[in-house]
Coordinates of N, CA and C in Angstrom, one line a residue:
M12 N -0.2 21.1 96.4 CA 0.4 22.3 95.8 C -0.2 22.4 94.4
S13 N -0.9 23.5 94.1 CA -1.5 23.7 92.8 C -0.7 24.5 91.9
T14 N -0.7 24.1 90.6 CA 0.0 24.9 89.6 C -0.9 25.6 88.7
E15 N -0.7 26.8 88.4 CA -1.5 27.6 87.5 C -1.0 27.5 86.1
P16 N -1.9 27.3 85.2 CA -1.5 27.2 83.7 C -0.8 28.5 83.3
I17 N 0.2 28.3 82.5 CA 1.0 29.4 82.0 C 0.2 30.0 80.7
A18 N 0.0 31.3 80.8 CA -0.7 31.9 79.7 C 0.2 31.9 78.4
E19 N -0.4 31.5 77.3 CA 0.3 31.5 76.1 C 0.4 32.9 75.5
T20 N 1.6 33.2 75.0 CA 1.8 34.5 74.3 C 1.2 34.5 73.0
P21 N 0.3 35.4 72.7 CA -0.3 35.4 71.3 C 0.7 35.6 70.2
A22 N 0.5 34.8 69.2 CA 1.5 34.9 68.0 C 1.3 36.3 67.4
P23 N 2.4 36.9 66.9 CA 2.3 38.1 66.2 C 1.5 38.0 64.9
P24 N 0.8 39.0 64.5 CA 0.0 38.9 63.3 C 0.9 38.7 62.1
A25 N 0.4 37.9 61.2 CA 1.1 37.7 59.9 C 1.2 39.0 59.1
P26 N 2.4 39.2 58.5 CA 2.5 40.4 57.7 C 1.5 40.4 56.5
S27 N 1.1 41.6 56.2 CA 0.0 41.8 55.2 C 0.3 43.0 54.4
L28 N -0.2 43.0 53.2 CA -0.1 44.2 52.3 C -1.2 45.2 52.5
A29 N -2.2 44.9 53.4 CA -3.3 45.8 53.6 C -2.7 47.1 54.2
G30 N -3.1 48.2 53.6 CA -2.6 49.5 54.0 C -1.3 49.9 53.5
H31 N -0.7 49.0 52.6 CA 0.6 49.3 52.1 C 0.4 50.3 50.9
R32 N 0.6 51.5 51.1 CA 0.2 52.6 50.1 C 1.0 52.4 48.8
D33 N 2.3 52.3 48.9 CA 3.2 52.3 47.8 C 2.9 51.0 46.9
F34 N 2.7 49.9 47.6 CA 2.4 48.7 46.8 C 1.0 48.9 46.1
R35 N 0.1 49.5 46.7 CA -1.2 49.7 46.1 C -1.1 50.6 44.8
L36 N -0.2 51.6 44.9 CA 0.0 52.4 43.7 C 0.7 51.7 42.6
L37 N 1.7 50.9 43.0 CA 2.4 50.1 42.0 C 1.4 49.1 41.3
W38 N 0.6 48.5 42.1 CA -0.4 47.5 41.7 C -1.3 48.1 40.7
I39 N -1.9 49.3 41.0 CA -2.8 49.9 40.1 C -2.1 50.4 38.9
G40 N -0.9 50.9 39.0 CA -0.1 51.4 37.9 C 0.2 50.3 36.9
E41 N 0.6 49.1 37.5 CA 0.9 48.0 36.6 C -0.3 47.4 35.9
T42 N -1.4 47.4 36.6 CA -2.7 46.8 36.1 C -3.2 47.7 34.9
T43 N -3.2 49.0 35.2 CA -3.7 49.9 34.1 C -2.8 49.9 32.9
N44 N -1.5 49.8 33.1 CA -0.5 49.7 32.0 C -0.8 48.4 31.2
R45 N -1.0 47.3 31.9 CA -1.3 46.1 31.2 C -2.6 46.1 30.4
V46 N -3.6 46.8 31.0 CA -4.9 46.9 30.3 C -4.7 47.7 29.0
G47 N -3.9 48.8 29.1 CA -3.7 49.7 28.0 C -3.0 48.9 26.9
I48 N -2.0 48.1 27.2 CA -1.2 47.4 26.2 C -2.1 46.4 25.5
N49 N -3.0 45.7 26.2 CA -3.9 44.7 25.6 C -4.9 45.4 24.8
I50 N -5.4 46.5 25.2 CA -6.4 47.3 24.3 C -5.7 47.7 23.0
T51 N -4.4 48.1 23.1 CA -3.7 48.5 21.9 C -3.6 47.3 20.9
T52 N -3.4 46.1 21.5 CA -3.3 45.0 20.6 C -4.5 44.8 19.7
V53 N -5.7 45.1 20.2 CA -6.9 45.0 19.5 C -7.2 46.2 18.6
A54 N -6.9 47.4 19.2 CA -7.3 48.7 18.6 C -6.5 49.0 17.3
M55 N -5.2 48.7 17.4 CA -4.3 49.1 16.2 C -4.7 48.4 14.9
P56 N -5.0 47.1 14.9 CA -5.4 46.5 13.7 C -6.8 47.0 13.2
L57 N -7.7 47.4 14.2 CA -9.0 47.9 13.8 C -8.8 49.3 13.1
V58 N -7.8 50.1 13.6 CA -7.6 51.4 12.9 C -7.1 51.1 11.5
A59 N -6.2 50.1 11.3 CA -5.7 49.9 10.0 C -6.8 49.4 9.0
V60 N -7.7 48.6 9.5 CA -8.8 48.2 8.7 C -9.8 49.3 8.4
V61 N -10.2 50.0 9.4 CA -11.3 50.9 9.2 C -10.8 52.2 8.5
T62 N -9.6 52.7 8.9 CA -9.2 54.0 8.4 C -8.4 53.8 7.1
L63 N -7.5 52.8 7.0 CA -6.6 52.7 5.9 C -7.0 51.6 4.9
N64 N -8.1 50.8 5.2 CA -8.5 49.7 4.4 C -7.3 48.8 4.1
A65 N -6.6 48.4 5.2 CA -5.4 47.6 5.0 C -5.7 46.2 4.6
S66 N -4.8 45.6 3.9 CA -5.0 44.2 3.5 C -4.8 43.2 4.7
T67 N -5.2 42.0 4.5 CA -5.0 41.0 5.5 C -3.6 40.8 5.9
L68 N -2.7 40.8 4.9 CA -1.2 40.7 5.2 C -0.7 41.8 6.1
A69 N -1.1 43.1 5.7 CA -0.7 44.2 6.5 C -1.2 44.2 7.9
V70 N -2.4 43.8 8.1 CA -3.0 43.7 9.4 C -2.3 42.6 10.3
S71 N -1.9 41.5 9.6 CA -1.2 40.5 10.3 C 0.2 40.9 10.7
V72 N 0.9 41.6 9.9 CA 2.2 42.2 10.2 C 2.1 43.2 11.4
L73 N 1.0 44.0 11.3 CA 0.8 45.0 12.4 C 0.5 44.3 13.7
A74 N -0.2 43.2 13.7 CA -0.5 42.5 14.9 C 0.8 41.8 15.5
A75 N 1.7 41.5 14.6 CA 2.9 40.8 15.1 C 4.0 41.7 15.5
V76 N 4.0 42.9 15.0 CA 5.1 43.9 15.3 C 5.3 44.1 16.8
P77 N 4.3 44.3 17.6 CA 4.6 44.6 19.0 C 5.3 43.5 19.8
W78 N 5.3 42.3 19.2 CA 6.0 41.2 19.9 C 7.4 41.1 19.5
L79 N 7.8 41.8 18.4 CA 9.2 41.7 18.0 C 10.2 42.1 19.1
P80 N 10.0 43.2 19.8 CA 11.0 43.6 20.9 C 11.2 42.5 21.9
W81 N 10.1 41.7 22.2 CA 10.3 40.6 23.2 C 11.3 39.5 22.6
L82 N 11.2 39.3 21.3 CA 12.0 38.3 20.7 C 13.5 38.8 20.5
L83 N 13.6 40.1 20.2 CA 14.9 40.6 19.9 C 15.7 41.1 21.1
I84 N 15.1 41.7 22.0 CA 15.8 42.3 23.1 C 15.3 41.9 24.5
G85 N 14.4 40.9 24.5 CA 13.8 40.5 25.8 C 14.9 40.1 26.8
L86 N 15.9 39.3 26.4 CA 16.9 38.9 27.4 C 17.9 40.0 27.7
P87 N 18.5 40.7 26.8 CA 19.4 41.8 27.2 C 18.7 42.9 27.9
A88 N 17.4 43.1 27.7 CA 16.7 44.2 28.3 C 16.8 44.0 29.8
G89 N 16.7 42.8 30.3 CA 16.8 42.5 31.7 C 18.1 43.0 32.3
A90 N 19.2 42.8 31.6 CA 20.5 43.2 32.1 C 20.6 44.7 32.1
W91 N 20.0 45.4 31.1 CA 20.0 46.8 31.0 C 19.2 47.4 32.1
V92 N 18.0 46.8 32.4 CA 17.2 47.4 33.5 C 17.9 47.3 34.9
D93 N 18.7 46.2 35.0 CA 19.5 46.1 36.3 C 20.4 47.3 36.5
R94 N 20.8 48.0 35.5 CA 21.8 49.1 35.6 C 21.1 50.4 35.7
M95 N 19.7 50.4 35.7 CA 19.0 51.7 35.7 C 18.1 51.8 36.9
R96 N 17.6 53.0 37.2 CA 16.6 53.2 38.2 C 15.2 52.8 37.6
R97 N 14.5 52.0 38.2 CA 13.3 51.4 37.6 C 12.1 52.3 37.5
R98 N 11.8 53.1 38.6 CA 10.6 53.9 38.5 C 10.7 55.0 37.4
P99 N 11.8 55.7 37.3 CA 11.9 56.7 36.2 C 11.8 56.0 34.8
L100 N 12.3 54.8 34.7 CA 12.2 54.1 33.4 C 10.8 53.7 33.1
M101 N 10.0 53.3 34.1 CA 8.6 53.0 33.9 C 7.8 54.2 33.6
L102 N 8.2 55.4 34.2 CA 7.5 56.6 33.9 C 7.8 57.0 32.4
V103 N 9.0 56.8 31.9 CA 9.3 57.1 30.5 C 8.6 56.2 29.6
C104 N 8.4 54.9 30.0 CA 7.7 54.0 29.2 C 6.2 54.4 29.0
N105 N 5.6 54.8 30.1 CA 4.2 55.3 30.1 C 4.1 56.6 29.3
A106 N 5.0 57.5 29.5 CA 4.9 58.8 28.7 C 5.1 58.5 27.2
S107 N 6.0 57.6 26.9 CA 6.2 57.2 25.5 C 4.9 56.6 24.8
S108 N 4.3 55.8 25.6 CA 3.0 55.1 25.1 C 2.0 56.2 24.9
V109 N 1.9 57.1 25.8 CA 0.9 58.2 25.6 C 1.1 59.0 24.3
V110 N 2.3 59.4 24.1 CA 2.7 60.2 22.9 C 2.5 59.4 21.6
L111 N 2.9 58.1 21.7 CA 2.8 57.3 20.5 C 1.3 57.0 20.1
L112 N 0.5 56.7 21.1 CA -0.9 56.4 20.8 C -1.7 57.7 20.4
A113 N -1.3 58.8 21.0 CA -2.0 60.1 20.7 C -1.6 60.5 19.3
S114 N -0.5 60.1 18.8 CA -0.1 60.6 17.4 C -0.9 59.9 16.3
V115 N -1.5 58.8 16.6 CA -2.3 58.1 15.6 C -3.6 58.9 15.3
P116 N -4.4 59.2 16.3 CA -5.6 60.0 15.9 C -5.3 61.4 15.4
V117 N -4.3 62.0 15.9 CA -3.9 63.3 15.4 C -3.6 63.2 13.9
A118 N -2.8 62.2 13.5 CA -2.4 62.0 12.1 C -3.7 61.7 11.3
A119 N -4.6 60.9 11.8 CA -5.8 60.5 11.1 C -6.7 61.7 10.9
W120 N -6.8 62.6 11.9 CA -7.6 63.8 11.7 C -7.0 64.8 10.7
L121 N -5.7 64.8 10.6 CA -5.0 65.6 9.6 C -4.9 65.0 8.2
G122 N -5.3 63.7 8.1 CA -5.3 63.1 6.9 C -4.0 62.6 6.4
V123 N -3.1 62.4 7.3 CA -1.7 62.0 7.0 C -1.3 60.6 7.6
L124 N -2.3 59.9 8.1 CA -2.0 58.6 8.7 C -1.6 57.6 7.7
T125 N -0.5 56.8 7.9 CA -0.1 55.8 7.0 C 0.2 54.5 7.7
M126 N 0.3 53.4 6.9 CA 0.6 52.1 7.5 C 1.9 52.1 8.1
T127 N 2.9 52.9 7.6 CA 4.2 52.9 8.1 C 4.2 53.5 9.6
Q128 N 3.4 54.6 9.8 CA 3.3 55.1 11.1 C 2.7 54.1 12.1
L129 N 1.7 53.4 11.7 CA 1.1 52.4 12.6 C 2.1 51.3 12.9
L130 N 3.0 50.9 12.0 CA 4.0 49.9 12.3 C 5.0 50.4 13.2
V131 N 5.4 51.7 13.0 CA 6.4 52.3 13.9 C 5.9 52.4 15.3
V132 N 4.6 52.9 15.4 CA 4.0 53.1 16.7 C 3.9 51.7 17.4
G133 N 3.4 50.7 16.7 CA 3.3 49.4 17.3 C 4.7 48.8 17.8
L134 N 5.7 49.0 17.0 CA 7.0 48.6 17.4 C 7.6 49.3 18.6
L135 N 7.5 50.6 18.6 CA 8.0 51.4 19.8 C 7.1 51.1 21.0
N136 N 5.8 51.0 20.8 CA 5.0 50.7 22.0 C 5.3 49.3 22.6
G137 N 5.6 48.4 21.7 CA 6.0 47.1 22.2 C 7.4 47.1 22.9
L138 N 8.3 48.0 22.4 CA 9.5 48.2 23.1 C 9.3 48.8 24.5
A139 N 8.4 49.7 24.7 CA 8.0 50.3 26.0 C 7.4 49.2 26.9
A140 N 6.6 48.3 26.3 CA 6.0 47.3 27.1 C 7.0 46.3 27.6
V141 N 8.1 46.0 26.8 CA 9.2 45.2 27.3 C 9.8 45.7 28.5
F142 N 10.3 47.0 28.5 CA 11.0 47.6 29.6 C 10.1 47.8 30.8
F143 N 8.8 48.1 30.6 CA 7.9 48.3 31.7 C 7.7 46.9 32.4
G144 N 7.4 45.9 31.6 CA 7.2 44.6 32.1 C 8.3 44.0 32.9
I145 N 9.5 44.3 32.6 CA 10.7 43.9 33.3 C 10.9 44.7 34.5
S146 N 10.7 46.0 34.4 CA 11.1 47.0 35.4 C 10.2 46.8 36.7
Y147 N 8.9 46.6 36.5 CA 8.0 46.6 37.7 C 8.3 45.4 38.5
K148 N 8.7 44.3 37.9 CA 9.1 43.1 38.7 C 10.4 43.3 39.4
V149 N 11.3 44.0 38.8 CA 12.6 44.2 39.5 C 12.4 45.3 40.6
Y150 N 11.5 46.2 40.4 CA 11.3 47.3 41.3 C 10.5 46.9 42.5
L151 N 9.8 45.8 42.5 CA 8.9 45.4 43.6 C 9.7 45.3 44.9
P152 N 10.9 44.6 44.9 CA 11.6 44.5 46.2 C 12.0 45.8 46.8
S153 N 12.0 46.9 46.0 CA 12.4 48.2 46.6 C 11.3 48.8 47.5
I154 N 10.1 48.3 47.3 CA 9.0 48.9 48.1 C 8.3 47.9 49.0
V155 N 8.6 46.6 48.9 CA 7.9 45.6 49.7 C 9.0 44.8 50.4
D156 N 8.7 44.5 51.7 CA 9.7 43.7 52.5 C 9.8 42.3 51.9
R157 N 10.9 41.6 52.2 CA 11.1 40.3 51.7 C 10.0 39.3 52.1
G158 N 9.5 39.4 53.3 CA 8.4 38.5 53.7 C 7.1 38.7 53.0
L159 N 6.9 39.8 52.3 CA 5.7 40.0 51.6 C 5.8 39.9 50.1
L160 N 7.0 39.5 49.6 CA 7.3 39.4 48.2 C 6.4 38.4 47.5
Q161 N 6.3 37.2 48.1 CA 5.5 36.2 47.5 C 4.0 36.6 47.3
Q162 N 3.5 37.2 48.4 CA 2.1 37.7 48.3 C 1.9 38.8 47.3
A163 N 2.9 39.7 47.2 CA 2.8 40.8 46.3 C 2.9 40.3 44.9
N164 N 3.8 39.4 44.6 CA 4.0 38.8 43.3 C 2.7 38.1 42.8
A165 N 2.1 37.4 43.7 CA 0.8 36.7 43.4 C -0.2 37.7 43.0
R166 N -0.3 38.8 43.7 CA -1.3 39.8 43.3 C -1.0 40.4 42.0
L167 N 0.2 40.7 41.7 CA 0.6 41.4 40.4 C 0.3 40.4 39.3
Q168 N 0.7 39.1 39.5 CA 0.5 38.2 38.4 C -1.0 37.9 38.1
G169 N -1.8 37.9 39.2 CA -3.3 37.8 39.1 C -3.9 39.0 38.3
S170 N -3.5 40.2 38.7 CA -4.0 41.3 38.0 C -3.6 41.4 36.6
E171 N -2.4 40.9 36.3 CA -1.9 40.9 34.9 C -2.8 40.0 34.0
S172 N -3.2 38.8 34.6 CA -4.1 37.9 33.8 C -5.5 38.6 33.6
V173 N -6.0 39.2 34.7 CA -7.3 39.9 34.5 C -7.2 41.1 33.5
A174 N -6.0 41.8 33.5 CA -5.9 42.9 32.6 C -5.8 42.4 31.2
Q175 N -5.3 41.2 30.9 CA -5.2 40.7 29.6 C -6.6 40.4 29.0
V176 N -7.5 39.8 29.9 CA -8.9 39.6 29.4 C -9.6 40.9 29.3
A177 N -9.5 41.8 30.3 CA -10.2 43.0 30.2 C -9.8 43.9 29.1
G178 N -8.5 43.9 28.8 CA -7.9 44.7 27.7 C -8.4 44.2 26.3
L179 N -8.3 42.9 26.1 CA -8.7 42.4 24.8 C -10.2 42.7 24.6
G180 N -11.0 42.5 25.6 CA -12.5 42.9 25.4 C -12.7 44.3 25.4
G181 N -11.9 45.1 26.1 CA -12.1 46.6 26.2 C -11.7 47.2 24.8
G182 N -10.8 46.6 24.1 CA -10.4 47.2 22.8 C -11.6 47.3 21.9
G183 N -12.4 46.2 21.8 CA -13.5 46.2 20.9 C -14.6 47.2 21.4
L184 N -14.8 47.2 22.7 CA -15.8 48.1 23.3 C -15.5 49.6 23.0
L185 N -14.2 50.0 23.2 CA -13.8 51.3 22.9 C -14.0 51.7 21.4
A186 N -13.6 50.8 20.5 CA -13.8 51.0 19.1 C -15.3 51.2 18.8
Q187 N -16.1 50.5 19.4 CA -17.6 50.6 19.1 C -18.1 51.9 19.7
A188 N -17.6 52.3 20.9 CA -18.2 53.4 21.6 C -17.7 54.8 21.0
F189 N -16.4 54.8 20.7 CA -15.7 56.1 20.3 C -15.2 56.0 18.8
G190 N -15.2 54.9 18.2 CA -14.6 54.8 16.9 C -13.2 54.2 17.1
A191 N -12.7 53.6 16.0 CA -11.4 52.9 16.1 C -10.3 53.9 16.4
V192 N -10.3 55.1 15.7 CA -9.2 56.1 15.9 C -9.3 56.8 17.3
S193 N -10.5 57.3 17.6 CA -10.7 58.0 18.9 C -10.5 57.0 20.1
G194 N -10.8 55.8 19.9 CA -10.6 54.8 20.9 C -9.1 54.7 21.4
L195 N -8.2 54.9 20.5 CA -6.8 54.9 20.9 C -6.5 56.1 21.8
L196 N -7.1 57.2 21.5 CA -6.9 58.4 22.4 C -7.4 58.1 23.8
V197 N -8.6 57.5 23.9 CA -9.1 57.1 25.2 C -8.2 56.1 25.8
N198 N -7.6 55.2 25.0 CA -6.7 54.2 25.6 C -5.5 54.8 26.2
A199 N -5.0 55.9 25.6 CA -3.8 56.6 26.1 C -4.0 57.0 27.5
C200 N -5.3 57.2 28.0 CA -5.5 57.6 29.4 C -5.1 56.5 30.3
T201 N -5.1 55.3 29.9 CA -4.7 54.2 30.9 C -3.2 54.4 31.2
F202 N -2.4 54.8 30.3 CA -1.0 55.0 30.6 C -0.8 56.3 31.4
V203 N -1.7 57.3 31.2 CA -1.6 58.5 32.1 C -1.9 58.1 33.5
V204 N -2.9 57.3 33.8 CA -3.2 56.8 35.1 C -2.1 56.0 35.7
S205 N -1.5 55.1 34.9 CA -0.4 54.4 35.4 C 0.8 55.2 35.8
A206 N 1.1 56.3 35.0 CA 2.2 57.2 35.3 C 1.9 58.0 36.6
L207 N 0.7 58.4 36.8 CA 0.3 59.2 38.0 C 0.5 58.3 39.2
C208 N 0.1 57.0 39.1 CA 0.2 56.1 40.3 C 1.7 55.9 40.6
L209 N 2.5 55.7 39.6 CA 4.0 55.5 39.9 C 4.6 56.8 40.4
F210 N 4.1 57.9 39.9 CA 4.7 59.2 40.4 C 4.4 59.4 41.9
G211 N 3.3 58.8 42.4 CA 2.9 59.0 43.7 C 3.6 58.1 44.7
I212 N 4.4 57.2 44.3 CA 5.1 56.3 45.2 C 6.1 57.1 46.0
R213 N 6.1 56.9 47.3 CA 7.0 57.7 48.2 C 8.3 57.0 48.5
S214 N 8.4 55.7 48.4 CA 9.6 54.9 48.7 C 10.8 55.4 47.8
R215 N 11.9 55.6 48.3 CA 13.1 56.0 47.5 C 13.8 54.8 47.0
E216 N 14.1 54.8 45.8 CA 14.8 53.7 45.1 C 16.3 54.0 45.2
K217 N 17.0 52.9 45.6 CA 18.4 53.0 45.6 C 19.0 53.0 44.2
M218 N 20.1 53.6 44.0 CA 20.8 53.5 42.8 C 21.3 52.1 42.6
P219 N 21.1 51.5 41.4 CA 21.6 50.1 41.1 C 23.1 50.1 41.3
E220 N 23.6 49.0 41.8 CA 25.0 48.8 42.0 C 25.6 48.4 40.7
P221 N 26.8 48.8 40.3 CA 27.5 48.4 39.1 C 27.8 46.9 39.1
P222 N 27.9 46.3 37.9 CA 28.3 44.9 37.9 C 29.5 44.6 38.7
P223 N 29.7 43.4 39.3 CA 30.9 43.2 40.1 C 32.2 43.3 39.4
S224 N 32.1 43.0 38.1 CA 33.4 43.0 37.3 C 33.8 44.4 36.9
A225 N 32.9 45.4 37.0 CA 33.2 46.7 36.5 C 34.5 47.3 37.1
P226 N 34.6 47.4 38.5 CA 35.8 48.0 39.1 C 37.0 47.2 38.7
R227 N 37.0 45.9 38.6 CA 38.1 45.2 38.3 C 38.6 45.5 36.9
C228 N 37.6 45.6 35.9 CA 37.9 45.9 34.6 C 38.5 47.3 34.5
A229 N 38.0 48.2 35.2 CA 38.5 49.6 35.2 C 39.9 49.7 35.7
A230 N 40.2 48.9 36.7 CA 41.5 48.9 37.3 C 42.5 48.3 36.3
R231 N 42.1 47.3 35.6 CA 43.0 46.7 34.7 C 43.3 47.6 33.5
W232 N 42.2 48.3 33.0 CA 42.4 49.2 32.0 C 43.4 50.4 32.4
A233 N 43.2 50.8 33.6 CA 44.1 51.9 34.1 C 45.5 51.4 34.2
R234 N 45.7 50.2 34.7 CA 47.1 49.7 34.7 C 47.7 49.5 33.3
A235 N 46.8 49.0 32.4 CA 47.3 48.7 31.1 C 47.7 50.0 30.3
C236 N 46.9 51.1 30.6 CA 47.3 52.3 29.9 C 48.5 53.0 30.5
A237 N 48.9 52.6 31.7 CA 50.1 53.1 32.3 C 51.4 52.4 31.9
T238 N 51.2 51.2 31.2 CA 52.4 50.4 30.8 C 52.9 50.9 29.4
P239 N 54.1 50.5 29.1 CA 54.6 50.9 27.7 C 53.7 50.2 26.7
R240 N 53.7 50.8 25.5 CA 52.8 50.3 24.4 C 53.2 48.9 24.0
T241 N 54.5 48.5 24.1 CA 54.9 47.2 23.7 C 54.5 46.1 24.6
T242 N 54.2 46.4 25.8 CA 53.8 45.4 26.8 C 52.3 45.6 27.2
R243 N 51.6 46.5 26.6 CA 50.3 46.8 27.0 C 49.3 45.7 26.7
T244 N 48.6 45.2 27.6 CA 47.5 44.2 27.4 C 46.3 44.6 28.2
C245 N 45.1 44.5 27.6 CA 43.9 44.8 28.3 C 43.0 43.6 28.2
G246 N 42.1 43.6 29.1 CA 41.1 42.5 29.1 C 40.6 42.3 30.5
C247 N 39.4 41.7 30.6 CA 38.7 41.5 31.8 C 38.6 40.0 32.0

């Protein structure tokens, strides 16, 4: 009596990000945003030196200002992002960077550019970078399945490293090709591209859930307000 070999069932193909449209758009949007931020790191001090003849101390302060938001609100910003919709927040960050960077060449052409404006632009642009950098990482699970998260995170982290090198080198190239001031206007286009990519994502983002303690605190406040003033106590 002969026995025929049992045909093995082929294993299902491993999940892949190939053809994942929304992730591609997020990937490109994140990369161009990071490139723009790193170009700004180089371009802003060049504007201060070339246009305003800034001192060494002033240039050093200008180079450090964009990092202040990471030190001051880096931790609480994560909690704030958890309570917001991430894609609209990233779009606001990109739009803010476009307006801030475009204001520098406009002020220079009108002859009203000051070191104070450069410091404010650097600080606010750093603030936008903080919220964008946190938001895209939290937003990723909204468009990518759990089984693809590790692969997606690896690609985003890799592109962030490449963007850092490309941005730092690109800042000098833009200044040489277009001038220090006009280079910032060209740099603003990277944030426009990032915003367009994010705008094209089709996946719908769910509204963030409130913190677990919020309903309990609200109920306690309601009960406390209904009690006589002499016995009223509130707290979570």
